[in-house]
Amino acid sequence: MFQRTRLWRRKPLTSRQHIAGGALAALLASLASVSAADDEPSPALSWNCAGCHGTDGASAGPMVPSIAGMDPRYFMHLMQDFKQGERYSTIMGRIAGGYGLLELREMARFFAGREWVPARVAAEADLVAAGATIHEEHCAECHEDAGRYQDKEIPRLAGQWPAYLLSQLLDYRTERVQMPQPDKMRNRLAKLSDADLAAVSAYYGQVDATKALAQDETANGDSH
Ligand code: HEC
Ligand code: HEC
């Protein structure tokens, strides 16, 4: 075992490993078990999702989230939680249960490569301003860059459907619903009213629709 590790370490790094660094290299290695990392993932499995999540993961329905461009590690984490019943869902538990690991990985790669199409839902300026303030005070620490940021643990919020975000936030706040989340987020949500959650959802819903405005709001809390 020890020998093997040493041998592996001595091997010169490929150029991809040099560029990508440890985390991405590990991800590529895990994805390589489906097919070579340079291959385009097949869209075939995603056709089963398109009826609800839209073509290429750009949802057209306000209660179904867009999943295009999602960090593939977060996608895997979500789908496995759905599958194992560790994440509350109305529908996805049953759907995720129908797929094996390799199929999930293929879909993770496919959706990660699709372009994010923001929902662009206009909202009252006052509501958006209130939402921006809540975001700055309670959420920006993790959901950086007006909620545009995403990584293996943090979902993108900017440009997601506000009606979906609100329904999720109400679920995350309910103790009897099982939603994996950091304690800090749970504590912050517990302090907010339903109206606050509606405001912050409306804020995220329009962030990408008016990029310059959203950046101004982030800078000085003024929506005008
Ligand atoms: C019948 C409609 C429907 C179909 C078909 C469907 N989904 Fe979903 N999906 C939903 C809904 C609704 C949610 C919100 C969670 C819930 O209540 O189930 C969701 C949530 C998700 C999420 C979580 C998104 C987030 O930001 O948290 C992912 C990932 C996802 N679906 C992937 C898929 C994939 C992959 C397929 C195809 C294999 C698929 N879905 C098929 C309706 C659907
Ligand atoms: C300590 C870091 C942290 C803070 C603070 C935080 N979040 Fe989160 N948020 C997360 C993580 C991590 C997840 C993913 C949890 C999971 O796997 O379900 C998440 C998930 C979400 C989701 C689900 C998105 C989806 O696609 O289903 C919403 C909505 C959300 N957060 C909104 C908020 C709002 C609004 C606030 C402020 C009131 C907030 N968060 C504060 C870390 C944080």
mmCIF file of C-alpha atoms and ligand atoms in Angstrom:
data_model
loop_
_atom_site.group_PDB
_atom_site.id
_atom_site.type_symbol
_atom_site.label_atom_id
_atom_site.label_comp_id
_atom_site.label_asym_id
_atom_site.label_seq_id
_atom_site.Cartn_x
_atom_site.Cartn_y
_atom_site.Cartn_z
ATOM 1 C CA MET A 1 0.000 0.000 0.000
ATOM 2 C CA PHE A 2 2.716 2.410 1.098
ATOM 3 C CA GLN A 3 4.860 1.368 -1.867
ATOM 4 C CA ARG A 4 2.039 1.986 -4.275
ATOM 5 C CA THR A 5 1.437 5.478 -2.982
ATOM 6 C CA ARG A 6 5.101 6.296 -3.355
ATOM 7 C CA LEU A 7 5.259 4.953 -6.868
ATOM 8 C CA TRP A 8 2.217 6.968 -7.843
ATOM 9 C CA ARG A 9 3.674 10.094 -6.337
ATOM 10 C CA ARG A 10 6.941 9.659 -8.176
ATOM 11 C CA LYS A 11 5.204 9.484 -11.497
ATOM 12 C CA PRO A 12 5.466 12.841 -13.255
ATOM 13 C CA LEU A 13 2.215 14.794 -13.282
ATOM 14 C CA THR A 14 0.389 15.030 -16.585
ATOM 15 C CA SER A 15 -0.128 18.525 -17.940
ATOM 16 C CA ARG A 16 -3.806 18.282 -16.997
ATOM 17 C CA GLN A 17 -2.918 17.576 -13.381
ATOM 18 C CA HIS A 18 -0.533 20.497 -13.403
ATOM 19 C CA ILE A 19 -3.201 22.861 -14.609
ATOM 20 C CA ALA A 20 -6.140 21.526 -12.681
ATOM 21 C CA GLY A 21 -4.614 20.943 -9.264
ATOM 22 C CA GLY A 22 -5.579 18.236 -6.789
ATOM 23 C CA ALA A 23 -9.333 18.717 -6.419
ATOM 24 C CA LEU A 24 -10.158 19.003 -10.076
ATOM 25 C CA ALA A 25 -7.752 16.206 -10.977
ATOM 26 C CA ALA A 26 -9.541 13.947 -8.489
ATOM 27 C CA LEU A 27 -12.883 14.907 -9.982
ATOM 28 C CA LEU A 28 -11.661 14.217 -13.495
ATOM 29 C CA ALA A 29 -10.293 10.881 -12.368
ATOM 30 C CA SER A 30 -13.646 9.913 -10.864
ATOM 31 C CA LEU A 31 -15.477 11.006 -13.979
ATOM 32 C CA ALA A 32 -13.037 9.120 -16.168
ATOM 33 C CA SER A 33 -14.585 5.882 -14.969
ATOM 34 C CA VAL A 34 -17.705 6.749 -16.991
ATOM 35 C CA SER A 35 -15.843 7.658 -20.146
ATOM 36 C CA ALA A 36 -12.708 9.546 -21.026
ATOM 37 C CA ALA A 37 -12.827 13.010 -19.470
ATOM 38 C CA ASP A 38 -12.488 14.714 -22.837
ATOM 39 C CA ASP A 39 -15.593 13.020 -24.269
ATOM 40 C CA GLU A 40 -18.763 15.025 -24.525
ATOM 41 C CA PRO A 41 -21.301 13.541 -22.107
ATOM 42 C CA SER A 42 -24.403 12.151 -23.769
ATOM 43 C CA PRO A 43 -27.608 14.196 -23.494
ATOM 44 C CA ALA A 44 -29.768 11.037 -23.662
ATOM 45 C CA LEU A 45 -30.382 10.664 -19.910
ATOM 46 C CA SER A 46 -31.309 14.342 -19.572
ATOM 47 C CA TRP A 47 -34.311 13.869 -21.848
ATOM 48 C CA ASN A 48 -36.094 12.261 -18.893
ATOM 49 C CA CYS A 49 -35.594 15.487 -16.944
ATOM 50 C CA ALA A 50 -36.528 17.979 -19.666
ATOM 51 C CA GLY A 51 -40.297 17.720 -19.109
ATOM 52 C CA CYS A 52 -39.855 19.463 -15.755
ATOM 53 C CA HIS A 53 -36.364 21.042 -15.767
ATOM 54 C CA GLY A 54 -36.585 22.347 -19.342
ATOM 55 C CA THR A 55 -34.324 21.708 -22.294
ATOM 56 C CA ASP A 56 -30.692 21.526 -21.144
ATOM 57 C CA GLY A 57 -31.715 22.177 -17.531
ATOM 58 C CA ALA A 58 -33.096 25.684 -18.108
ATOM 59 C CA SER A 59 -36.427 25.425 -16.323
ATOM 60 C CA ALA A 60 -39.456 27.250 -17.707
ATOM 61 C CA GLY A 61 -41.691 26.571 -14.693
ATOM 62 C CA PRO A 62 -41.465 28.751 -11.565
ATOM 63 C CA MET A 63 -41.652 25.830 -9.106
ATOM 64 C CA VAL A 64 -38.987 23.687 -10.768
ATOM 65 C CA PRO A 65 -35.351 24.718 -10.340
ATOM 66 C CA SER A 66 -32.960 25.315 -13.222
ATOM 67 C CA ILE A 67 -30.090 22.851 -13.013
ATOM 68 C CA ALA A 68 -27.974 23.961 -15.999
ATOM 69 C CA GLY A 69 -24.344 24.753 -15.229
ATOM 70 C CA MET A 70 -24.530 23.208 -11.766
ATOM 71 C CA ASP A 71 -21.271 22.257 -10.081
ATOM 72 C CA PRO A 72 -21.121 18.502 -10.827
ATOM 73 C CA ARG A 73 -20.014 17.688 -7.279
ATOM 74 C CA TYR A 74 -23.038 19.467 -5.817
ATOM 75 C CA PHE A 75 -25.266 17.698 -8.350
ATOM 76 C CA MET A 76 -23.943 14.293 -7.208
ATOM 77 C CA HIS A 77 -24.390 15.249 -3.576
ATOM 78 C CA LEU A 78 -28.016 16.321 -4.189
ATOM 79 C CA MET A 79 -28.958 13.278 -6.246
ATOM 80 C CA GLN A 80 -27.442 10.853 -3.746
ATOM 81 C CA ASP A 81 -29.216 12.583 -0.861
ATOM 82 C CA PHE A 82 -32.508 12.398 -2.780
ATOM 83 C CA LYS A 83 -31.898 8.760 -3.541
ATOM 84 C CA GLN A 84 -31.116 7.842 0.061
ATOM 85 C CA GLY A 85 -34.062 9.823 1.424
ATOM 86 C CA GLU A 86 -31.733 12.214 3.266
ATOM 87 C CA ARG A 87 -33.136 15.267 1.547
ATOM 88 C CA TYR A 88 -36.796 16.186 1.604
ATOM 89 C CA SER A 89 -38.429 16.289 -1.835
ATOM 90 C CA THR A 90 -41.860 16.109 -3.391
ATOM 91 C CA ILE A 91 -40.722 14.282 -6.523
ATOM 92 C CA MET A 92 -36.970 13.876 -6.808
ATOM 93 C CA GLY A 93 -36.607 11.058 -4.273
ATOM 94 C CA ARG A 94 -38.530 8.706 -6.535
ATOM 95 C CA ILE A 95 -36.796 9.925 -9.696
ATOM 96 C CA ALA A 96 -33.230 9.781 -8.342
ATOM 97 C CA GLY A 97 -33.860 6.247 -7.073
ATOM 98 C CA GLY A 98 -34.101 5.072 -10.672
ATOM 99 C CA TYR A 99 -30.475 5.858 -11.524
ATOM 100 C CA GLY A 100 -27.178 4.181 -10.741
ATOM 101 C CA LEU A 101 -23.930 5.949 -9.902
ATOM 102 C CA LEU A 102 -22.544 5.916 -13.445
ATOM 103 C CA GLU A 103 -25.734 7.376 -14.871
ATOM 104 C CA LEU A 104 -25.757 10.101 -12.230
ATOM 105 C CA ARG A 105 -22.152 10.960 -13.059
ATOM 106 C CA GLU A 106 -22.954 11.162 -16.743
ATOM 107 C CA MET A 107 -25.845 13.529 -16.011
ATOM 108 C CA ALA A 108 -23.672 15.582 -13.625
ATOM 109 C CA ARG A 109 -21.192 16.158 -16.452
ATOM 110 C CA PHE A 110 -23.912 16.857 -18.973
ATOM 111 C CA PHE A 111 -25.731 19.494 -16.901
ATOM 112 C CA ALA A 112 -22.469 21.080 -15.698
ATOM 113 C CA GLY A 113 -21.661 21.860 -19.319
ATOM 114 C CA ARG A 114 -24.996 23.553 -20.119
ATOM 115 C CA GLU A 115 -25.411 27.297 -19.990
ATOM 116 C CA TRP A 116 -27.192 28.851 -17.002
ATOM 117 C CA VAL A 117 -30.257 30.766 -18.161
ATOM 118 C CA PRO A 118 -31.391 33.195 -15.448
ATOM 119 C CA ALA A 119 -35.112 33.250 -14.708
ATOM 120 C CA ARG A 120 -35.317 37.073 -14.983
ATOM 121 C CA VAL A 121 -38.343 37.631 -12.805
ATOM 122 C CA ALA A 122 -39.033 41.323 -12.280
ATOM 123 C CA ALA A 123 -40.193 42.406 -8.806
ATOM 124 C CA GLU A 124 -41.220 45.567 -6.949
ATOM 125 C CA ALA A 125 -38.190 47.775 -6.259
ATOM 126 C CA ASP A 126 -39.024 48.007 -2.528
ATOM 127 C CA LEU A 127 -39.232 44.233 -2.175
ATOM 128 C CA VAL A 128 -35.937 43.777 -4.010
ATOM 129 C CA ALA A 129 -34.246 46.438 -1.857
ATOM 130 C CA ALA A 130 -35.491 44.738 1.323
ATOM 131 C CA GLY A 131 -34.241 41.423 -0.040
ATOM 132 C CA ALA A 132 -30.821 42.896 -0.847
ATOM 133 C CA THR A 133 -30.448 44.106 2.757
ATOM 134 C CA ILE A 134 -31.389 40.682 4.155
ATOM 135 C CA HIS A 135 -28.979 39.052 1.749
ATOM 136 C CA GLU A 136 -26.099 41.299 2.857
ATOM 137 C CA GLU A 137 -26.777 40.826 6.557
ATOM 138 C CA HIS A 138 -27.545 37.118 6.713
ATOM 139 C CA CYS A 139 -26.612 35.288 3.535
ATOM 140 C CA ALA A 140 -23.759 36.970 1.620
ATOM 141 C CA GLU A 141 -21.112 35.384 3.826
ATOM 142 C CA CYS A 142 -21.725 32.025 2.084
ATOM 143 C CA HIS A 143 -23.805 32.937 -0.996
ATOM 144 C CA GLU A 144 -21.202 35.365 -2.307
ATOM 145 C CA ASP A 145 -21.387 37.731 -5.274
ATOM 146 C CA ALA A 146 -25.122 38.432 -4.929
ATOM 147 C CA GLY A 147 -25.795 34.683 -4.877
ATOM 148 C CA ARG A 148 -23.998 34.040 -8.163
ATOM 149 C CA TYR A 149 -21.279 32.024 -6.466
ATOM 150 C CA GLN A 150 -21.455 28.222 -6.410
ATOM 151 C CA ASP A 151 -19.124 25.391 -5.486
ATOM 152 C CA LYS A 152 -19.332 21.767 -4.351
ATOM 153 C CA GLU A 153 -21.428 22.690 -1.297
ATOM 154 C CA ILE A 154 -23.049 26.023 -2.085
ATOM 155 C CA PRO A 155 -25.831 26.260 -4.691
ATOM 156 C CA ARG A 156 -26.173 29.220 -7.043
ATOM 157 C CA LEU A 157 -29.173 31.385 -6.097
ATOM 158 C CA ALA A 158 -28.880 34.327 -8.506
ATOM 159 C CA GLY A 159 -31.316 33.924 -11.385
ATOM 160 C CA GLN A 160 -33.070 30.910 -9.849
ATOM 161 C CA TRP A 161 -36.881 30.974 -9.879
ATOM 162 C CA PRO A 162 -38.014 32.987 -6.820
ATOM 163 C CA ALA A 163 -41.154 30.875 -6.241
ATOM 164 C CA TYR A 164 -38.945 27.771 -6.058
ATOM 165 C CA LEU A 165 -36.430 29.520 -3.766
ATOM 166 C CA LEU A 166 -39.199 30.597 -1.415
ATOM 167 C CA SER A 167 -40.659 27.086 -1.222
ATOM 168 C CA GLN A 168 -37.166 25.718 -0.480
ATOM 169 C CA LEU A 169 -36.525 28.333 2.201
ATOM 170 C CA LEU A 170 -39.806 27.511 3.914
ATOM 171 C CA ASP A 171 -38.815 23.826 3.831
ATOM 172 C CA TYR A 172 -35.295 24.520 5.133
ATOM 173 C CA ARG A 173 -36.810 26.448 8.025
ATOM 174 C CA THR A 174 -39.186 23.653 9.021
ATOM 175 C CA GLU A 175 -37.683 21.301 11.579
ATOM 176 C CA ARG A 176 -39.707 18.285 10.496
ATOM 177 C CA VAL A 177 -38.396 18.514 6.942
ATOM 178 C CA GLN A 178 -34.985 16.955 6.463
ATOM 179 C CA MET A 179 -32.743 19.385 4.622
ATOM 180 C CA PRO A 180 -28.977 19.107 5.003
ATOM 181 C CA GLN A 181 -27.722 22.612 5.788
ATOM 182 C CA PRO A 182 -25.101 24.390 7.894
ATOM 183 C CA ASP A 183 -26.275 25.287 11.426
ATOM 184 C CA LYS A 184 -25.463 28.882 10.663
ATOM 185 C CA MET A 185 -27.955 29.003 7.807
ATOM 186 C CA ARG A 186 -30.591 27.274 9.956
ATOM 187 C CA ASN A 187 -30.093 29.870 12.717
ATOM 188 C CA ARG A 188 -30.304 32.775 10.290
ATOM 189 C CA LEU A 189 -33.459 31.452 8.664
ATOM 190 C CA ALA A 190 -35.109 30.900 12.050
ATOM 191 C CA LYS A 191 -34.895 34.643 12.695
ATOM 192 C CA LEU A 192 -36.570 35.623 9.411
ATOM 193 C CA SER A 193 -40.296 36.004 8.731
ATOM 194 C CA ASP A 194 -42.126 34.570 5.717
ATOM 195 C CA ALA A 195 -42.170 38.101 4.261
ATOM 196 C CA ASP A 196 -38.376 38.351 4.681
ATOM 197 C CA LEU A 197 -37.921 35.053 2.843
ATOM 198 C CA ALA A 198 -40.198 36.248 0.031
ATOM 199 C CA ALA A 199 -38.142 39.462 -0.241
ATOM 200 C CA VAL A 200 -34.777 37.703 -0.398
ATOM 201 C CA SER A 201 -36.164 35.208 -2.957
ATOM 202 C CA ALA A 202 -37.413 38.092 -5.112
ATOM 203 C CA TYR A 203 -33.962 39.675 -4.840
ATOM 204 C CA TYR A 204 -32.179 36.563 -6.160
ATOM 205 C CA GLY A 205 -34.808 36.162 -8.867
ATOM 206 C CA GLN A 206 -33.805 39.404 -10.542
ATOM 207 C CA VAL A 207 -30.058 39.540 -9.876
ATOM 208 C CA ASP A 208 -28.892 38.361 -13.263
ATOM 209 C CA ALA A 209 -31.647 40.197 -15.111
ATOM 210 C CA THR A 210 -30.099 43.529 -14.110
ATOM 211 C CA LYS A 211 -26.481 42.830 -13.470
ATOM 212 C CA ALA A 212 -25.269 46.402 -12.971
ATOM 213 C CA LEU A 213 -28.136 47.267 -10.641
ATOM 214 C CA ALA A 214 -27.534 44.151 -8.586
ATOM 215 C CA GLN A 215 -23.873 45.044 -8.212
ATOM 216 C CA ASP A 216 -24.784 48.559 -7.054
ATOM 217 C CA GLU A 217 -27.161 47.093 -4.490
ATOM 218 C CA THR A 218 -24.417 44.840 -3.221
ATOM 219 C CA ALA A 219 -22.090 47.807 -2.899
ATOM 220 C CA ASN A 220 -24.359 50.311 -1.164
ATOM 221 C CA GLY A 221 -27.724 48.708 -0.410
ATOM 222 C CA ASP A 222 -29.551 51.154 -2.692
ATOM 223 C CA SER A 223 -31.868 49.718 -5.326
ATOM 224 C CA HIS A 224 -32.660 53.004 -7.089
HETATM 225 C C1 HEC B 1 -41.907 15.501 -12.645
HETATM 226 C C2 HEC B 1 -41.021 16.645 -12.652
HETATM 227 C C3 HEC B 1 -39.521 16.383 -12.512
HETATM 228 C C4 HEC B 1 -38.737 15.527 -13.253
HETATM 229 C C5 HEC B 1 -39.144 14.591 -14.387
HETATM 230 C C6 HEC B 1 -37.377 15.723 -12.771
HETATM 231 N N1 HEC B 1 -37.350 16.653 -11.764
HETATM 232 FE FE1 HEC B 1 -35.702 17.260 -10.716
HETATM 233 N N2 HEC B 1 -36.866 18.433 -9.542
HETATM 234 C C7 HEC B 1 -38.249 18.550 -9.643
HETATM 235 C C8 HEC B 1 -38.749 19.322 -8.511
HETATM 236 C C9 HEC B 1 -40.171 19.702 -8.240
HETATM 237 C C10 HEC B 1 -37.616 19.631 -7.713
HETATM 238 C C11 HEC B 1 -37.597 20.314 -6.343
HETATM 239 C C12 HEC B 1 -37.391 19.192 -5.285
HETATM 240 C C13 HEC B 1 -38.649 18.346 -5.116
HETATM 241 O O1 HEC B 1 -39.608 18.823 -4.545
HETATM 242 O O2 HEC B 1 -38.662 17.170 -5.577
HETATM 243 C C14 HEC B 1 -36.456 19.097 -8.417
HETATM 244 C C15 HEC B 1 -35.148 19.238 -7.969
HETATM 245 C C16 HEC B 1 -34.038 18.753 -8.635
HETATM 246 C C17 HEC B 1 -32.670 19.023 -8.252
HETATM 247 C C18 HEC B 1 -32.206 19.903 -7.094
HETATM 248 C C19 HEC B 1 -31.917 21.290 -7.587
HETATM 249 C C20 HEC B 1 -31.465 22.225 -6.502
HETATM 250 O O3 HEC B 1 -31.025 23.344 -6.854
HETATM 251 O O4 HEC B 1 -31.538 21.903 -5.308
HETATM 252 C C21 HEC B 1 -31.875 18.344 -9.125
HETATM 253 C C22 HEC B 1 -30.358 18.285 -9.159
HETATM 254 C C23 HEC B 1 -32.738 17.660 -10.049
HETATM 255 N N3 HEC B 1 -34.058 17.936 -9.728
HETATM 256 C C24 HEC B 1 -32.304 16.844 -11.085
HETATM 257 C C25 HEC B 1 -33.151 16.133 -11.931
HETATM 258 C C26 HEC B 1 -32.694 15.211 -12.934
HETATM 259 C C27 HEC B 1 -31.231 14.921 -13.224
HETATM 260 C C28 HEC B 1 -33.805 14.688 -13.553
HETATM 261 C C29 HEC B 1 -33.865 13.658 -14.661
HETATM 262 C C30 HEC B 1 -33.245 12.397 -14.371
HETATM 263 C C31 HEC B 1 -34.953 15.294 -12.910
HETATM 264 N N4 HEC B 1 -34.523 16.162 -11.937
HETATM 265 C C32 HEC B 1 -36.263 15.035 -13.264
HETATM 266 C C33 HEC B 1 -39.041 18.038 -10.645
HETATM 267 C C34 HEC B 1 -38.633 17.082 -11.568
HETATM 268 C C1 HEC B 2 -22.987 29.280 6.628
HETATM 269 C C2 HEC B 2 -23.191 29.379 5.198
HETATM 270 C C3 HEC B 2 -24.597 29.761 4.728
HETATM 271 C C4 HEC B 2 -25.361 30.847 5.105
HETATM 272 C C5 HEC B 2 -25.013 31.945 6.118
HETATM 273 C C6 HEC B 2 -26.560 30.781 4.305
HETATM 274 N N1 HEC B 2 -26.526 29.675 3.478
HETATM 275 FE FE1 HEC B 2 -27.965 29.109 2.163
HETATM 276 N N2 HEC B 2 -26.974 27.396 1.778
HETATM 277 C C7 HEC B 2 -25.742 27.064 2.307
HETATM 278 C C8 HEC B 2 -25.426 25.706 1.929
HETATM 279 C C9 HEC B 2 -24.159 24.949 2.292
HETATM 280 C C10 HEC B 2 -26.525 25.239 1.161
HETATM 281 C C11 HEC B 2 -26.717 23.847 0.556
HETATM 282 C C12 HEC B 2 -27.287 22.991 1.653
HETATM 283 C C13 HEC B 2 -27.827 21.713 1.124
HETATM 284 O O1 HEC B 2 -27.054 20.861 0.721
HETATM 285 O O2 HEC B 2 -29.057 21.610 1.105
HETATM 286 C C14 HEC B 2 -27.471 26.335 1.081
HETATM 287 C C15 HEC B 2 -28.687 26.264 0.400
HETATM 288 C C16 HEC B 2 -29.546 27.319 0.215
HETATM 289 C C17 HEC B 2 -30.737 27.315 -0.621
HETATM 290 C C18 HEC B 2 -31.246 26.156 -1.497
HETATM 291 C C19 HEC B 2 -31.048 26.483 -2.955
HETATM 292 C C20 HEC B 2 -31.575 25.449 -3.886
HETATM 293 O O3 HEC B 2 -31.203 25.484 -5.068
HETATM 294 O O4 HEC B 2 -32.372 24.594 -3.477
HETATM 295 C C21 HEC B 2 -31.313 28.541 -0.500
HETATM 296 C C22 HEC B 2 -32.568 29.036 -1.193
HETATM 297 C C23 HEC B 2 -30.488 29.309 0.417
HETATM 298 N N3 HEC B 2 -29.418 28.545 0.815
HETATM 299 C C24 HEC B 2 -30.738 30.616 0.808
HETATM 300 C C25 HEC B 2 -30.088 31.245 1.861
HETATM 301 C C26 HEC B 2 -30.532 32.503 2.422
HETATM 302 C C27 HEC B 2 -31.732 33.303 1.937
HETATM 303 C C28 HEC B 2 -29.644 32.807 3.432
HETATM 304 C C29 HEC B 2 -29.679 33.999 4.341
HETATM 305 C C30 HEC B 2 -30.917 34.206 5.093
HETATM 306 C C31 HEC B 2 -28.658 31.735 3.500
HETATM 307 N N4 HEC B 2 -28.971 30.806 2.528
HETATM 308 C C32 HEC B 2 -27.589 31.687 4.382
HETATM 309 C C33 HEC B 2 -24.939 27.870 3.079
HETATM 310 C C34 HEC B 2 -25.349 29.034 3.720
#
